[in-house]
XYZ file of C-alpha atoms in Angstrom:
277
model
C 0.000 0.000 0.000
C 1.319 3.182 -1.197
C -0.178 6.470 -0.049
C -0.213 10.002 -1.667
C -2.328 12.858 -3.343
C -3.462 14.479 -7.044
C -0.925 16.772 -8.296
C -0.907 19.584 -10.413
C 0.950 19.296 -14.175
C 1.298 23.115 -14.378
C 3.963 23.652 -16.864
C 4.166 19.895 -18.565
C 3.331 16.145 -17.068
C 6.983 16.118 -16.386
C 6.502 18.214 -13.511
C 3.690 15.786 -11.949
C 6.699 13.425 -10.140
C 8.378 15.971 -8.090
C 5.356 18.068 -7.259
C 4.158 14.846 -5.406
C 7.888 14.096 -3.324
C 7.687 17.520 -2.126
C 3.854 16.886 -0.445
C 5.660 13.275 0.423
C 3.719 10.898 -1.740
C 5.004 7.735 -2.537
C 2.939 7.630 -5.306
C 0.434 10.065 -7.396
C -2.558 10.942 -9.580
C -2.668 13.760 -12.268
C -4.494 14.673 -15.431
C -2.772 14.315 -19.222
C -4.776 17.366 -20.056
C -7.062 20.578 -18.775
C -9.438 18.858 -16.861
C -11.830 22.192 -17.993
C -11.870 20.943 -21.686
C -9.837 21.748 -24.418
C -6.874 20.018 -26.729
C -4.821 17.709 -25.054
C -1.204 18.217 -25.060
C 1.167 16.356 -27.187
C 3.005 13.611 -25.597
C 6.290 13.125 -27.595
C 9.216 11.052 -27.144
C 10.979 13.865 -25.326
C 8.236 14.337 -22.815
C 7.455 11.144 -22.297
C 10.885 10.273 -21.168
C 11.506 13.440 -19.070
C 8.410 12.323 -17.284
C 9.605 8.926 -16.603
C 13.151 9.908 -15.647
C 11.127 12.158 -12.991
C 9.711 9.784 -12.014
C 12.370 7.506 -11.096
C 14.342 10.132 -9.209
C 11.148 11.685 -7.123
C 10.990 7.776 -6.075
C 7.443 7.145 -7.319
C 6.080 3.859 -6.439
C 2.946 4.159 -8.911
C 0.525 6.627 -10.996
C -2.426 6.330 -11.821
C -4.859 9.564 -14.346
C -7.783 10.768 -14.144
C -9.974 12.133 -16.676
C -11.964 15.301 -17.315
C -14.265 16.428 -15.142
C -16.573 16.972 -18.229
C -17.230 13.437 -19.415
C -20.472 12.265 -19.643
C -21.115 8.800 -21.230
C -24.906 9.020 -20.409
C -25.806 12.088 -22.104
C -28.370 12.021 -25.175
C -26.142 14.068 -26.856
C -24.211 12.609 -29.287
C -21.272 15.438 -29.842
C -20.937 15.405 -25.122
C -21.317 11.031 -25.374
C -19.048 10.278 -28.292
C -16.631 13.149 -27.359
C -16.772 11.850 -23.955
C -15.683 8.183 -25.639
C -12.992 9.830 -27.858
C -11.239 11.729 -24.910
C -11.333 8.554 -22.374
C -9.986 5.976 -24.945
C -7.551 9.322 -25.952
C -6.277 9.490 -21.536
C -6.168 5.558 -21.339
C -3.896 5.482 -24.680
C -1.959 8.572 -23.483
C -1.818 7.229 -20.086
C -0.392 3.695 -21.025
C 2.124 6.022 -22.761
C 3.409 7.181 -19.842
C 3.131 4.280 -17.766
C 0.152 4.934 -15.442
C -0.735 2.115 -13.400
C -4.440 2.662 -14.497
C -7.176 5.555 -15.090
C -10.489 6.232 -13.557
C -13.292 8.333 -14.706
C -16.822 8.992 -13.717
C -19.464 8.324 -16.378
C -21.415 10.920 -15.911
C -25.597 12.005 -15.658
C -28.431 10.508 -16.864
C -30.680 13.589 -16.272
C -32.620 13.852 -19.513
C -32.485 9.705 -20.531
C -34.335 7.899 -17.340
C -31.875 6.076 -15.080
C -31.973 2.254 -17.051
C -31.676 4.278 -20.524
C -28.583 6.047 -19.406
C -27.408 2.756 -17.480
C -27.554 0.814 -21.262
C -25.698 4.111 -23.135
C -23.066 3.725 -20.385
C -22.469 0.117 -21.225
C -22.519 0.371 -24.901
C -19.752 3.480 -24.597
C -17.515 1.471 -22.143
C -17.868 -1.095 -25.009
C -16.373 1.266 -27.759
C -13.560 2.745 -25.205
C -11.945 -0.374 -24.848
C -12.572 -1.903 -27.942
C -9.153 -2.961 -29.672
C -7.250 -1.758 -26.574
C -4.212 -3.347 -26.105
C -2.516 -0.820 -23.464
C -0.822 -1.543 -20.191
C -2.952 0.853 -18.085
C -6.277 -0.653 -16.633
C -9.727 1.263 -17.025
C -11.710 1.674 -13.791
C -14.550 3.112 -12.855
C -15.036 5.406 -10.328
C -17.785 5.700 -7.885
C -20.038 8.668 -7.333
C -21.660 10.401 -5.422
C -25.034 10.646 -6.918
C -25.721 14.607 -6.634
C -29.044 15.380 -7.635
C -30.608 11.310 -7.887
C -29.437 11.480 -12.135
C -25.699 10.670 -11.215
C -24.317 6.597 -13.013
C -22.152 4.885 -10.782
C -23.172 5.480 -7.120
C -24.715 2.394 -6.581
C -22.427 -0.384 -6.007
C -25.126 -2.864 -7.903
C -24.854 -0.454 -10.924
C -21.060 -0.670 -11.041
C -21.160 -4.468 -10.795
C -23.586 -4.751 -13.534
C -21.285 -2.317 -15.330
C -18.142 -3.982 -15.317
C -20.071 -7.876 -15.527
C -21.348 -6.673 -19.226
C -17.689 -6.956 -20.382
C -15.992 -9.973 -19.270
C -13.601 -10.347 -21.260
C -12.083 -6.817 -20.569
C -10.111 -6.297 -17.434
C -12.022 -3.197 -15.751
C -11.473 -2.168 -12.258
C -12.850 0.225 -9.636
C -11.679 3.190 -8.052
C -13.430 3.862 -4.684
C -13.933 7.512 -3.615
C -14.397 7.076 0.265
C -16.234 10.304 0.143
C -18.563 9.231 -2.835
C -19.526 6.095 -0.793
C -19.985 8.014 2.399
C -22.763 9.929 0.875
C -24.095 7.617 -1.342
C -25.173 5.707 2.076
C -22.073 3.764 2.121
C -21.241 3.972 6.110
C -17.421 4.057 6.566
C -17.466 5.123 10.275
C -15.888 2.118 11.911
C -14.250 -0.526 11.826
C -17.550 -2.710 11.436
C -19.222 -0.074 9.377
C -16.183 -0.255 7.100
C -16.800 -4.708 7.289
C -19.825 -4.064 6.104
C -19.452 -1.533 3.095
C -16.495 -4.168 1.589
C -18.636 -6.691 2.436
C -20.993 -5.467 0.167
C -18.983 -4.103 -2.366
C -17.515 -7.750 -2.506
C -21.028 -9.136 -3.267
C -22.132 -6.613 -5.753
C -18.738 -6.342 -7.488
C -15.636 -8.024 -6.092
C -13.244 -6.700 -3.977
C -10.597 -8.656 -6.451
C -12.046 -5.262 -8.775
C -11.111 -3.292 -6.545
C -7.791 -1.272 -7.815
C -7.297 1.896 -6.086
C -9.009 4.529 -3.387
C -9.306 7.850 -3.153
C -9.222 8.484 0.849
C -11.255 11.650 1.307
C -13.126 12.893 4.281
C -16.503 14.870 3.496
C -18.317 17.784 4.843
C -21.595 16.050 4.091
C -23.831 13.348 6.139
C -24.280 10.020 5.265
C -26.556 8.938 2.254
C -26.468 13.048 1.779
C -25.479 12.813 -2.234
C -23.659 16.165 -1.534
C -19.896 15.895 -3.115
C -18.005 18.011 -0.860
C -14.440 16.688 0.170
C -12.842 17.336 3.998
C -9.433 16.916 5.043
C -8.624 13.444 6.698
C -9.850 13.664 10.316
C -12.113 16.805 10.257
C -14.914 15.358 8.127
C -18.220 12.869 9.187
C -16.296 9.978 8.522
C -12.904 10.364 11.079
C -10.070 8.893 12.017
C -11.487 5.171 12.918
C -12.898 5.054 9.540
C -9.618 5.618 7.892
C -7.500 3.821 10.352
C -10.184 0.583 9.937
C -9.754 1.512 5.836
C -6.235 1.218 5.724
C -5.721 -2.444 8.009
C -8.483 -4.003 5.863
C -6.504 -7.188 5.198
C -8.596 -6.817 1.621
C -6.810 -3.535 1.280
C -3.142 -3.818 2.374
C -2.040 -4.037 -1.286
C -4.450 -0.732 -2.722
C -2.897 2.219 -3.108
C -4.585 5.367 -1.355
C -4.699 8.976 -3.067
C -5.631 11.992 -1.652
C -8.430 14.628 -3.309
C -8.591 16.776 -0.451
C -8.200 20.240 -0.580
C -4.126 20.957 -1.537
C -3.353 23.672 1.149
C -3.329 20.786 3.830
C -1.801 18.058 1.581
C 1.607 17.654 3.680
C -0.577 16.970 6.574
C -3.154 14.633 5.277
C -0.110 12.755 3.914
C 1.542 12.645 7.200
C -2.024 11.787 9.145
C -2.487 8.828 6.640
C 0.978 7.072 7.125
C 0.844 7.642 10.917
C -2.691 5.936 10.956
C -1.150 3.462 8.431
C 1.936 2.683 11.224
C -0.716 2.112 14.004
């Protein structure tokens, strides 16, 4: 288990390594591109293997990218849902370029499609992502948090249905601890945090589970309100996060912070403590 934090790529990728050993991580996430929209940058030899010398030297354990925060795979638009297809199978190519242990996106809102509508567009444009992809980065799926009931992917029945449509591709999970939280998803204690895996290993598999973003949250349980906290000062505490990181299921996941960055260094330092204890 490797712990550490999103970091910026102001200036080039190549700068994504050492940004994250001066916060301490042992490993990162980043974007390949403006998360706001717009061309992606080009990745060319020279970039590509200034990032990876960077990353050797910062002592990186692992990567992993994120997409957009535009993509929507359930919209009945066709120029947001097959843009939103372009630019993930575009991130998972770049990504794999790079070296990123995997990427994770959200897939978006099913506001003006009906919830099973939206569910099927989901699965047909996870279909066309990975068709013919024969990259080293693995494709998960995030979890959300379901603002505003129209939200894919905060149910973990939904994701398991999800990911069982395509067995023959290799697609993982990414679970946002805050996402869960107020999806209903009780991470509180030690046996509130039993109970969440143990569903998640019913409706899913905790074998899919790849990765977690370890974020706190302002918001209550089973609220649906997105709205990260720094590690300790949120509704789900300390016990929840200590109990998260000795899960025997989770000694080998890597943990990445999306809390706020002016308290990074801390949460960092918080996390390994708790992970010592």
């Amino acid at each position: 288990m490797y712990i550490g934090a999103h970091v910026s790529i102001a200036g080039g990728v190549f700068n994504a390594p050492e940004n994250a050993h001066k916060i301490g991580c042992e490993c990162f996430q980043m974007f390949t591109r403006s998360p706001q929209g717009g061309p992606s940058p080009v990745l060319d030899k020279k970039i590509v293997s200034s990032f990876k010398a960077g990353f050797k030297k910062n002592k990186q354990k692992a990567f992993y990218v994120h997409t957009p925060y535009y993509i929507n795979l359930a919209s009945s638009k066709n120029r947001i849902r097959y843009g939103s297809i372009k630019v993930i199978r575009d991130d998972l190519e770049r990504a794999s370029l790079l070296g990123a242990k995997a990427l994770m996106t959200h897939l978006g809102s099913s506001k003006d499609l009906g919830s099973q509508e939206a569910l099927k567009q989901v699965i047909k444009g996870i279909g066309k992502i990975l068709e013919g992809y024969k990259g080293e980065t693995q494709f998960l799926i995030e979890n959300s948090a379901g603002a505003g009931g129209t939200i894919i992917g905060d149910d973990f029945k939904e994701i398991g249905q999800i990911i069982k449509a395509y067995p023959q591709h290799n697609i993982g999970v990414c679970l946002d601890t805050c996402h869960a939280f107020v999806s209903g998803y009780n991470l509180r204690s030690k046996q509130a945090v039993q109970e969440t895996l143990k569903q998640f290993d019913k409706e899913i598999g905790l074998d899919k589970l790849k990765m977690v973003h370890v974020n706190d949250t302002k918001s209550e349980l089973g609220s649906h309100k997105d709205r990260h906290e720094h590690i300790g000062y949120g509704k789900i505490g300390k016990d929840g996060f200590h109990s998260l990181l000795h899960h025997p299921r989770l000694k080998n996941i890597d943990f990445i912070l999306e809390t706020p960055p002016d308290k990074n260094i801390s949460d960092i330092k918080l996390l390994k403590n708790l992970r010592k204890k």
